Amino acid sequence: MNISVFLGAPGSGKGTQAKKLAQSYGYVHFSTGDMLRAAIQAGSEVGLQAKGFIDRGDLVPDGVMISIIESALAGLSKDARVLLDGFPRTVPQAQALDSKNHTAVTRALFFKIPEPILITRLTGRRTCRKCGESFHVIFLPPKTQGICDRCGGELFQRTDDMEEVVVRRLEVFKGQNERLMDYFRNRRCLFEVDADRPVDEVQGSLLRMLS
Ligand code: AMP
């Protein structure tokens, strides 16, 4: 299996890029954030376990996350090309992937972006309740206010995109990121992409790094 992981702060564009790459180039995309939100909506046990952590902006415990991603990967064929967006977020999560040969990380791509931009991006983000598509009140407004361009679903602000929670999420990210980067640097598979550019330009750089 060929596994690329997208690293970077919340709001750095990992999800937007991974979704586009999956739609246009046949990558299998797993977003652990989306998986957790689906579990919460379904009222499953994992969802119940995760909700409090997500609403506070904290990380869901490693054990829960590792078993979610292991079962997602277990169903894939050996020649699948996979993009993991939002996983790993800690060194133990990275080690868990690497501990099994068929899920070892091929590349880690770090989305580099200045912090003040992240706050504006996250607090202005609006998400479709139905299909999960993201919009932005200033940078990417929907054609009709409050309505998703893609599926007509209702747009809402995620609880964890409110300013107080955003600040906490960025703190949590900074607390883990250096160690995670060092881990992949030592593995010699870390690439950095300047994520403070238009979506198509970032995508071009990612495609070059992934090929
Ligand atoms: P995201 O949509 O990727 O920003 O994830 C939203 C929230 O889900 C995060 O703030 C965490 O609470 C939780 N989460 C997602 N992925 C992970 C992970 N790999 N490890 C721990 N918590 C996670």
PDB file of C-alpha atoms and ligand atoms in Angstrom:
ATOM      1  CA  MET A   1       0.000   0.000   0.000  1.00  0.00           C
ATOM      2  CA  ASN A   2       1.209   3.496  -0.767  1.00  0.00           C
ATOM      3  CA  ILE A   3       0.316   5.786   2.150  1.00  0.00           C
ATOM      4  CA  SER A   4       0.853   9.531   2.197  1.00  0.00           C
ATOM      5  CA  VAL A   5      -0.022  11.457   5.327  1.00  0.00           C
ATOM      6  CA  PHE A   6      -0.979  15.133   5.358  1.00  0.00           C
ATOM      7  CA  LEU A   7       0.398  16.975   8.382  1.00  0.00           C
ATOM      8  CA  GLY A   8      -0.362  20.546   9.357  1.00  0.00           C
ATOM      9  CA  ALA A   9      -2.423  22.762  11.592  1.00  0.00           C
ATOM     10  CA  PRO A  10      -6.203  22.716  11.523  1.00  0.00           C
ATOM     11  CA  GLY A  11      -7.233  25.067   8.709  1.00  0.00           C
ATOM     12  CA  SER A  12      -4.060  24.577   6.663  1.00  0.00           C
ATOM     13  CA  GLY A  13      -6.081  23.057   3.805  1.00  0.00           C
ATOM     14  CA  LYS A  14      -5.332  19.336   4.226  1.00  0.00           C
ATOM     15  CA  GLY A  15      -8.973  18.303   3.860  1.00  0.00           C
ATOM     16  CA  THR A  16      -9.677  20.512   0.839  1.00  0.00           C
ATOM     17  CA  GLN A  17      -6.615  19.179  -0.974  1.00  0.00           C
ATOM     18  CA  ALA A  18      -7.155  15.543  -0.044  1.00  0.00           C
ATOM     19  CA  LYS A  19     -10.784  15.634  -1.241  1.00  0.00           C
ATOM     20  CA  LYS A  20      -9.761  17.146  -4.587  1.00  0.00           C
ATOM     21  CA  LEU A  21      -6.951  14.648  -5.086  1.00  0.00           C
ATOM     22  CA  ALA A  22      -9.299  11.771  -4.299  1.00  0.00           C
ATOM     23  CA  GLN A  23     -11.947  13.051  -6.730  1.00  0.00           C
ATOM     24  CA  SER A  24      -9.538  13.691  -9.617  1.00  0.00           C
ATOM     25  CA  TYR A  25      -6.694  11.215  -9.223  1.00  0.00           C
ATOM     26  CA  GLY A  26      -8.131   8.094  -7.628  1.00  0.00           C
ATOM     27  CA  TYR A  27      -6.568   8.339  -4.180  1.00  0.00           C
ATOM     28  CA  VAL A  28      -8.437   6.732  -1.293  1.00  0.00           C
ATOM     29  CA  HIS A  29      -8.963   9.499   1.260  1.00  0.00           C
ATOM     30  CA  PHE A  30      -9.570   9.071   4.962  1.00  0.00           C
ATOM     31  CA  SER A  31     -10.194  12.090   7.163  1.00  0.00           C
ATOM     32  CA  THR A  32     -10.251  11.050  10.807  1.00  0.00           C
ATOM     33  CA  GLY A  33     -12.090  14.281  11.704  1.00  0.00           C
ATOM     34  CA  ASP A  34     -14.872  13.416   9.200  1.00  0.00           C
ATOM     35  CA  MET A  35     -14.959   9.826  10.464  1.00  0.00           C
ATOM     36  CA  LEU A  36     -15.397  11.015  14.045  1.00  0.00           C
ATOM     37  CA  ARG A  37     -18.092  13.519  13.099  1.00  0.00           C
ATOM     38  CA  ALA A  38     -19.963  10.743  11.237  1.00  0.00           C
ATOM     39  CA  ALA A  39     -19.649   8.525  14.330  1.00  0.00           C
ATOM     40  CA  ILE A  40     -21.084  11.315  16.496  1.00  0.00           C
ATOM     41  CA  GLN A  41     -23.984  11.820  14.110  1.00  0.00           C
ATOM     42  CA  ALA A  42     -24.684   8.089  14.066  1.00  0.00           C
ATOM     43  CA  GLY A  43     -24.644   8.045  17.880  1.00  0.00           C
ATOM     44  CA  SER A  44     -22.121   5.165  17.928  1.00  0.00           C
ATOM     45  CA  GLU A  45     -19.968   4.298  20.932  1.00  0.00           C
ATOM     46  CA  VAL A  46     -16.853   5.795  19.307  1.00  0.00           C
ATOM     47  CA  GLY A  47     -18.851   8.958  18.627  1.00  0.00           C
ATOM     48  CA  LEU A  48     -19.928   9.190  22.252  1.00  0.00           C
ATOM     49  CA  GLN A  49     -16.331   8.668  23.412  1.00  0.00           C
ATOM     50  CA  ALA A  50     -14.998  11.321  21.002  1.00  0.00           C
ATOM     51  CA  LYS A  51     -17.551  14.117  21.312  1.00  0.00           C
ATOM     52  CA  GLY A  52     -16.281  15.764  24.488  1.00  0.00           C
ATOM     53  CA  PHE A  53     -12.675  15.832  23.258  1.00  0.00           C
ATOM     54  CA  ILE A  54     -13.661  17.347  19.903  1.00  0.00           C
ATOM     55  CA  ASP A  55     -15.930  20.002  21.426  1.00  0.00           C
ATOM     56  CA  ARG A  56     -13.099  21.130  23.735  1.00  0.00           C
ATOM     57  CA  GLY A  57     -10.524  21.138  20.912  1.00  0.00           C
ATOM     58  CA  ASP A  58      -8.527  18.293  22.502  1.00  0.00           C
ATOM     59  CA  LEU A  59      -7.223  15.171  20.828  1.00  0.00           C
ATOM     60  CA  VAL A  60      -9.200  11.950  21.007  1.00  0.00           C
ATOM     61  CA  PRO A  61      -7.058   9.300  22.778  1.00  0.00           C
ATOM     62  CA  ASP A  62      -4.514   7.461  20.612  1.00  0.00           C
ATOM     63  CA  GLY A  63      -5.997   4.009  21.264  1.00  0.00           C
ATOM     64  CA  VAL A  64      -9.380   5.026  19.827  1.00  0.00           C
ATOM     65  CA  MET A  65      -7.813   6.698  16.798  1.00  0.00           C
ATOM     66  CA  ILE A  66      -5.421   3.868  16.009  1.00  0.00           C
ATOM     67  CA  SER A  67      -8.178   1.282  15.964  1.00  0.00           C
ATOM     68  CA  ILE A  68     -10.365   3.507  13.711  1.00  0.00           C
ATOM     69  CA  ILE A  69      -7.609   3.918  11.142  1.00  0.00           C
ATOM     70  CA  GLU A  70      -6.495   0.287  11.322  1.00  0.00           C
ATOM     71  CA  SER A  71      -9.981  -0.957  10.505  1.00  0.00           C
ATOM     72  CA  ALA A  72     -10.312   1.575   7.660  1.00  0.00           C
ATOM     73  CA  LEU A  73      -7.019   0.436   6.091  1.00  0.00           C
ATOM     74  CA  ALA A  74      -7.709  -3.255   6.645  1.00  0.00           C
ATOM     75  CA  GLY A  75     -10.377  -3.273   3.936  1.00  0.00           C
ATOM     76  CA  LEU A  76      -8.135  -1.895   1.169  1.00  0.00           C
ATOM     77  CA  SER A  77      -6.291  -3.698  -1.609  1.00  0.00           C
ATOM     78  CA  LYS A  78      -2.479  -3.906  -1.565  1.00  0.00           C
ATOM     79  CA  ASP A  79      -2.076  -1.491  -4.489  1.00  0.00           C
ATOM     80  CA  ALA A  80      -4.316   1.243  -3.019  1.00  0.00           C
ATOM     81  CA  ARG A  81      -2.889   4.785  -2.936  1.00  0.00           C
ATOM     82  CA  VAL A  82      -4.061   6.319   0.308  1.00  0.00           C
ATOM     83  CA  LEU A  83      -4.156   9.874   1.658  1.00  0.00           C
ATOM     84  CA  LEU A  84      -4.551  10.230   5.413  1.00  0.00           C
ATOM     85  CA  ASP A  85      -5.764  13.659   6.428  1.00  0.00           C
ATOM     86  CA  GLY A  86      -5.678  14.368  10.170  1.00  0.00           C
ATOM     87  CA  PHE A  87      -3.870  11.155  11.075  1.00  0.00           C
ATOM     88  CA  PRO A  88      -1.323  10.735  12.574  1.00  0.00           C
ATOM     89  CA  ARG A  89      -1.448  13.659  14.995  1.00  0.00           C
ATOM     90  CA  THR A  90       0.924  12.190  17.599  1.00  0.00           C
ATOM     91  CA  VAL A  91       4.131  10.136  17.500  1.00  0.00           C
ATOM     92  CA  PRO A  92       2.431   7.005  18.945  1.00  0.00           C
ATOM     93  CA  GLN A  93      -0.127   7.211  16.120  1.00  0.00           C
ATOM     94  CA  ALA A  94       2.702   7.446  13.546  1.00  0.00           C
ATOM     95  CA  GLN A  95       4.509   4.531  15.179  1.00  0.00           C
ATOM     96  CA  ALA A  96       1.335   2.444  15.084  1.00  0.00           C
ATOM     97  CA  LEU A  97       1.093   2.898  11.298  1.00  0.00           C
ATOM     98  CA  ASP A  98       4.760   2.122  10.780  1.00  0.00           C
ATOM     99  CA  SER A  99       4.719  -0.930  13.041  1.00  0.00           C
ATOM    100  CA  LYS A 100       2.957  -2.952  10.352  1.00  0.00           C
ATOM    101  CA  ASN A 101       4.748  -3.277   7.023  1.00  0.00           C
ATOM    102  CA  HIS A 102       1.686  -2.941   4.818  1.00  0.00           C
ATOM    103  CA  THR A 103       0.622   0.337   6.462  1.00  0.00           C
ATOM    104  CA  ALA A 104       4.041   2.010   6.766  1.00  0.00           C
ATOM    105  CA  VAL A 105       3.995   5.652   5.709  1.00  0.00           C
ATOM    106  CA  THR A 106       5.503   6.341   2.261  1.00  0.00           C
ATOM    107  CA  ARG A 107       5.518  10.146   2.503  1.00  0.00           C
ATOM    108  CA  ALA A 108       4.599  12.803   5.046  1.00  0.00           C
ATOM    109  CA  LEU A 109       3.600  16.163   3.541  1.00  0.00           C
ATOM    110  CA  PHE A 110       3.588  19.129   5.901  1.00  0.00           C
ATOM    111  CA  PHE A 111       1.286  22.069   5.054  1.00  0.00           C
ATOM    112  CA  LYS A 112       3.164  25.187   6.166  1.00  0.00           C
ATOM    113  CA  ILE A 113       1.118  28.332   6.888  1.00  0.00           C
ATOM    114  CA  PRO A 114       1.304  31.378   9.233  1.00  0.00           C
ATOM    115  CA  GLU A 115      -0.857  31.127  12.371  1.00  0.00           C
ATOM    116  CA  PRO A 116      -2.934  34.377  11.994  1.00  0.00           C
ATOM    117  CA  ILE A 117      -4.177  33.089   8.639  1.00  0.00           C
ATOM    118  CA  LEU A 118      -5.332  29.868  10.289  1.00  0.00           C
ATOM    119  CA  ILE A 119      -7.520  31.696  12.782  1.00  0.00           C
ATOM    120  CA  THR A 120      -9.273  33.668  10.010  1.00  0.00           C
ATOM    121  CA  ARG A 121      -9.680  30.541   7.901  1.00  0.00           C
ATOM    122  CA  LEU A 122     -11.140  28.427  10.710  1.00  0.00           C
ATOM    123  CA  THR A 123     -13.477  30.921  12.347  1.00  0.00           C
ATOM    124  CA  GLY A 124     -14.927  31.882   8.915  1.00  0.00           C
ATOM    125  CA  ARG A 125     -15.377  28.291   7.784  1.00  0.00           C
ATOM    126  CA  ARG A 126     -18.906  27.005   7.188  1.00  0.00           C
ATOM    127  CA  THR A 127     -19.543  23.322   6.591  1.00  0.00           C
ATOM    128  CA  CYS A 128     -22.395  21.521   4.858  1.00  0.00           C
ATOM    129  CA  ARG A 129     -24.423  19.379   7.257  1.00  0.00           C
ATOM    130  CA  LYS A 130     -25.252  16.932   4.464  1.00  0.00           C
ATOM    131  CA  CYS A 131     -22.112  16.412   2.338  1.00  0.00           C
ATOM    132  CA  GLY A 132     -19.364  17.958   4.490  1.00  0.00           C
ATOM    133  CA  GLU A 133     -18.229  20.461   1.805  1.00  0.00           C
ATOM    134  CA  SER A 134     -16.422  23.510   3.260  1.00  0.00           C
ATOM    135  CA  PHE A 135     -17.048  27.164   2.422  1.00  0.00           C
ATOM    136  CA  HIS A 136     -15.728  30.416   3.880  1.00  0.00           C
ATOM    137  CA  VAL A 137     -17.702  33.550   4.687  1.00  0.00           C
ATOM    138  CA  ILE A 138     -15.079  35.744   2.977  1.00  0.00           C
ATOM    139  CA  PHE A 139     -12.746  33.607   0.862  1.00  0.00           C
ATOM    140  CA  LEU A 140     -15.209  31.078  -0.543  1.00  0.00           C
ATOM    141  CA  PRO A 141     -18.802  32.212   0.020  1.00  0.00           C
ATOM    142  CA  PRO A 142     -21.583  29.938  -1.279  1.00  0.00           C
ATOM    143  CA  LYS A 143     -23.749  31.244  -4.140  1.00  0.00           C
ATOM    144  CA  THR A 144     -26.752  31.426  -1.769  1.00  0.00           C
ATOM    145  CA  GLN A 145     -26.007  32.351   1.824  1.00  0.00           C
ATOM    146  CA  GLY A 146     -26.274  29.405   4.191  1.00  0.00           C
ATOM    147  CA  ILE A 147     -26.819  26.812   1.420  1.00  0.00           C
ATOM    148  CA  CYS A 148     -24.290  24.339   0.024  1.00  0.00           C
ATOM    149  CA  ASP A 149     -23.519  24.888  -3.709  1.00  0.00           C
ATOM    150  CA  ARG A 150     -22.896  21.189  -4.184  1.00  0.00           C
ATOM    151  CA  CYS A 151     -25.909  19.456  -2.599  1.00  0.00           C
ATOM    152  CA  GLY A 152     -28.258  22.194  -1.341  1.00  0.00           C
ATOM    153  CA  GLY A 153     -27.632  21.160   2.299  1.00  0.00           C
ATOM    154  CA  GLU A 154     -27.634  23.627   5.198  1.00  0.00           C
ATOM    155  CA  LEU A 155     -24.307  25.276   6.090  1.00  0.00           C
ATOM    156  CA  PHE A 156     -23.342  25.588   9.740  1.00  0.00           C
ATOM    157  CA  GLN A 157     -20.363  26.557  11.877  1.00  0.00           C
ATOM    158  CA  ARG A 158     -18.719  23.565  13.552  1.00  0.00           C
ATOM    159  CA  THR A 159     -18.587  23.971  17.349  1.00  0.00           C
ATOM    160  CA  ASP A 160     -14.831  23.477  17.140  1.00  0.00           C
ATOM    161  CA  ASP A 161     -14.502  26.321  14.596  1.00  0.00           C
ATOM    162  CA  MET A 162     -15.647  28.865  17.226  1.00  0.00           C
ATOM    163  CA  GLU A 163     -12.822  31.155  18.261  1.00  0.00           C
ATOM    164  CA  GLU A 164     -12.149  29.835  21.817  1.00  0.00           C
ATOM    165  CA  VAL A 165     -11.966  26.247  20.569  1.00  0.00           C
ATOM    166  CA  VAL A 166      -9.833  27.226  17.566  1.00  0.00           C
ATOM    167  CA  VAL A 167      -7.265  28.762  19.922  1.00  0.00           C
ATOM    168  CA  ARG A 168      -7.164  25.517  21.942  1.00  0.00           C
ATOM    169  CA  ARG A 169      -6.875  23.369  18.776  1.00  0.00           C
ATOM    170  CA  LEU A 170      -3.899  25.411  17.611  1.00  0.00           C
ATOM    171  CA  GLU A 171      -2.228  25.040  21.033  1.00  0.00           C
ATOM    172  CA  VAL A 172      -2.774  21.286  20.935  1.00  0.00           C
ATOM    173  CA  PHE A 173      -1.349  21.164  17.409  1.00  0.00           C
ATOM    174  CA  LYS A 174       1.782  23.088  18.440  1.00  0.00           C
ATOM    175  CA  GLY A 175       2.245  20.760  21.398  1.00  0.00           C
ATOM    176  CA  GLN A 176       2.578  17.718  19.134  1.00  0.00           C
ATOM    177  CA  ASN A 177       3.781  18.988  15.791  1.00  0.00           C
ATOM    178  CA  GLU A 178       7.533  19.397  16.313  1.00  0.00           C
ATOM    179  CA  ARG A 179       7.896  15.814  17.611  1.00  0.00           C
ATOM    180  CA  LEU A 180       5.793  14.478  14.761  1.00  0.00           C
ATOM    181  CA  MET A 181       7.861  16.382  12.179  1.00  0.00           C
ATOM    182  CA  ASP A 182      11.081  15.114  13.778  1.00  0.00           C
ATOM    183  CA  TYR A 183       9.749  11.577  13.605  1.00  0.00           C
ATOM    184  CA  PHE A 184       9.164  11.794   9.846  1.00  0.00           C
ATOM    185  CA  ARG A 185      12.354  13.816   9.297  1.00  0.00           C
ATOM    186  CA  ASN A 186      14.302  10.954  10.868  1.00  0.00           C
ATOM    187  CA  ARG A 187      12.385   8.546   8.636  1.00  0.00           C
ATOM    188  CA  ARG A 188      13.585  10.690   5.687  1.00  0.00           C
ATOM    189  CA  CYS A 189      10.133  10.962   4.157  1.00  0.00           C
ATOM    190  CA  LEU A 190       9.118  14.516   5.171  1.00  0.00           C
ATOM    191  CA  PHE A 191       8.228  17.115   2.500  1.00  0.00           C
ATOM    192  CA  GLU A 192       7.006  20.667   3.118  1.00  0.00           C
ATOM    193  CA  VAL A 193       4.492  22.546   1.011  1.00  0.00           C
ATOM    194  CA  ASP A 194       3.769  26.277   1.187  1.00  0.00           C
ATOM    195  CA  ALA A 195       0.025  26.101   1.903  1.00  0.00           C
ATOM    196  CA  ASP A 196      -0.540  29.870   1.953  1.00  0.00           C
ATOM    197  CA  ARG A 197      -1.305  29.976  -1.780  1.00  0.00           C
ATOM    198  CA  PRO A 198      -4.367  29.467  -4.014  1.00  0.00           C
ATOM    199  CA  VAL A 199      -5.832  25.941  -3.878  1.00  0.00           C
ATOM    200  CA  ASP A 200      -4.767  25.011  -7.443  1.00  0.00           C
ATOM    201  CA  GLU A 201      -1.157  26.072  -6.869  1.00  0.00           C
ATOM    202  CA  VAL A 202      -0.921  24.035  -3.664  1.00  0.00           C
ATOM    203  CA  GLN A 203      -2.441  21.106  -5.522  1.00  0.00           C
ATOM    204  CA  GLY A 204       0.211  21.350  -8.259  1.00  0.00           C
ATOM    205  CA  SER A 205       2.994  21.186  -5.662  1.00  0.00           C
ATOM    206  CA  LEU A 206       1.352  18.230  -3.903  1.00  0.00           C
ATOM    207  CA  LEU A 207       1.000  16.300  -7.153  1.00  0.00           C
ATOM    208  CA  ARG A 208       4.706  16.735  -7.844  1.00  0.00           C
ATOM    209  CA  MET A 209       5.582  15.525  -4.333  1.00  0.00           C
ATOM    210  CA  LEU A 210       3.216  12.559  -4.556  1.00  0.00           C
ATOM    211  CA  SER A 211       4.503  11.335  -7.916  1.00  0.00           C
TER     212      SER A 211
HETATM  213  P1  AMP B   1     -10.192  17.761  12.046  1.00  0.00           P
HETATM  214  O1  AMP B   1     -11.479  17.788  11.287  1.00  0.00           O
HETATM  215  O2  AMP B   1      -9.125  16.927  11.385  1.00  0.00           O
HETATM  216  O3  AMP B   1      -9.693  19.140  12.429  1.00  0.00           O
HETATM  217  O4  AMP B   1     -10.497  16.996  13.420  1.00  0.00           O
HETATM  218  C1  AMP B   1     -11.473  17.493  14.332  1.00  0.00           C
HETATM  219  C2  AMP B   1     -11.196  16.939  15.711  1.00  0.00           C
HETATM  220  O5  AMP B   1     -11.263  15.508  15.692  1.00  0.00           O
HETATM  221  C3  AMP B   1      -9.819  17.245  16.286  1.00  0.00           C
HETATM  222  O6  AMP B   1      -9.771  18.534  16.877  1.00  0.00           O
HETATM  223  C4  AMP B   1      -9.678  16.135  17.321  1.00  0.00           C
HETATM  224  O7  AMP B   1     -10.458  16.388  18.468  1.00  0.00           O
HETATM  225  C5  AMP B   1     -10.311  14.954  16.592  1.00  0.00           C
HETATM  226  N1  AMP B   1      -9.306  14.178  15.804  1.00  0.00           N
HETATM  227  C6  AMP B   1      -9.268  14.017  14.459  1.00  0.00           C
HETATM  228  N2  AMP B   1      -8.217  13.257  14.098  1.00  0.00           N
HETATM  229  C7  AMP B   1      -7.563  12.931  15.241  1.00  0.00           C
HETATM  230  C8  AMP B   1      -6.395  12.178  15.533  1.00  0.00           C
HETATM  231  N3  AMP B   1      -5.670  11.612  14.564  1.00  0.00           N
HETATM  232  N4  AMP B   1      -6.029  12.053  16.830  1.00  0.00           N
HETATM  233  C9  AMP B   1      -6.752  12.607  17.828  1.00  0.00           C
HETATM  234  N5  AMP B   1      -7.857  13.350  17.616  1.00  0.00           N
HETATM  235  C10 AMP B   1      -8.280  13.511  16.343  1.00  0.00           C
END
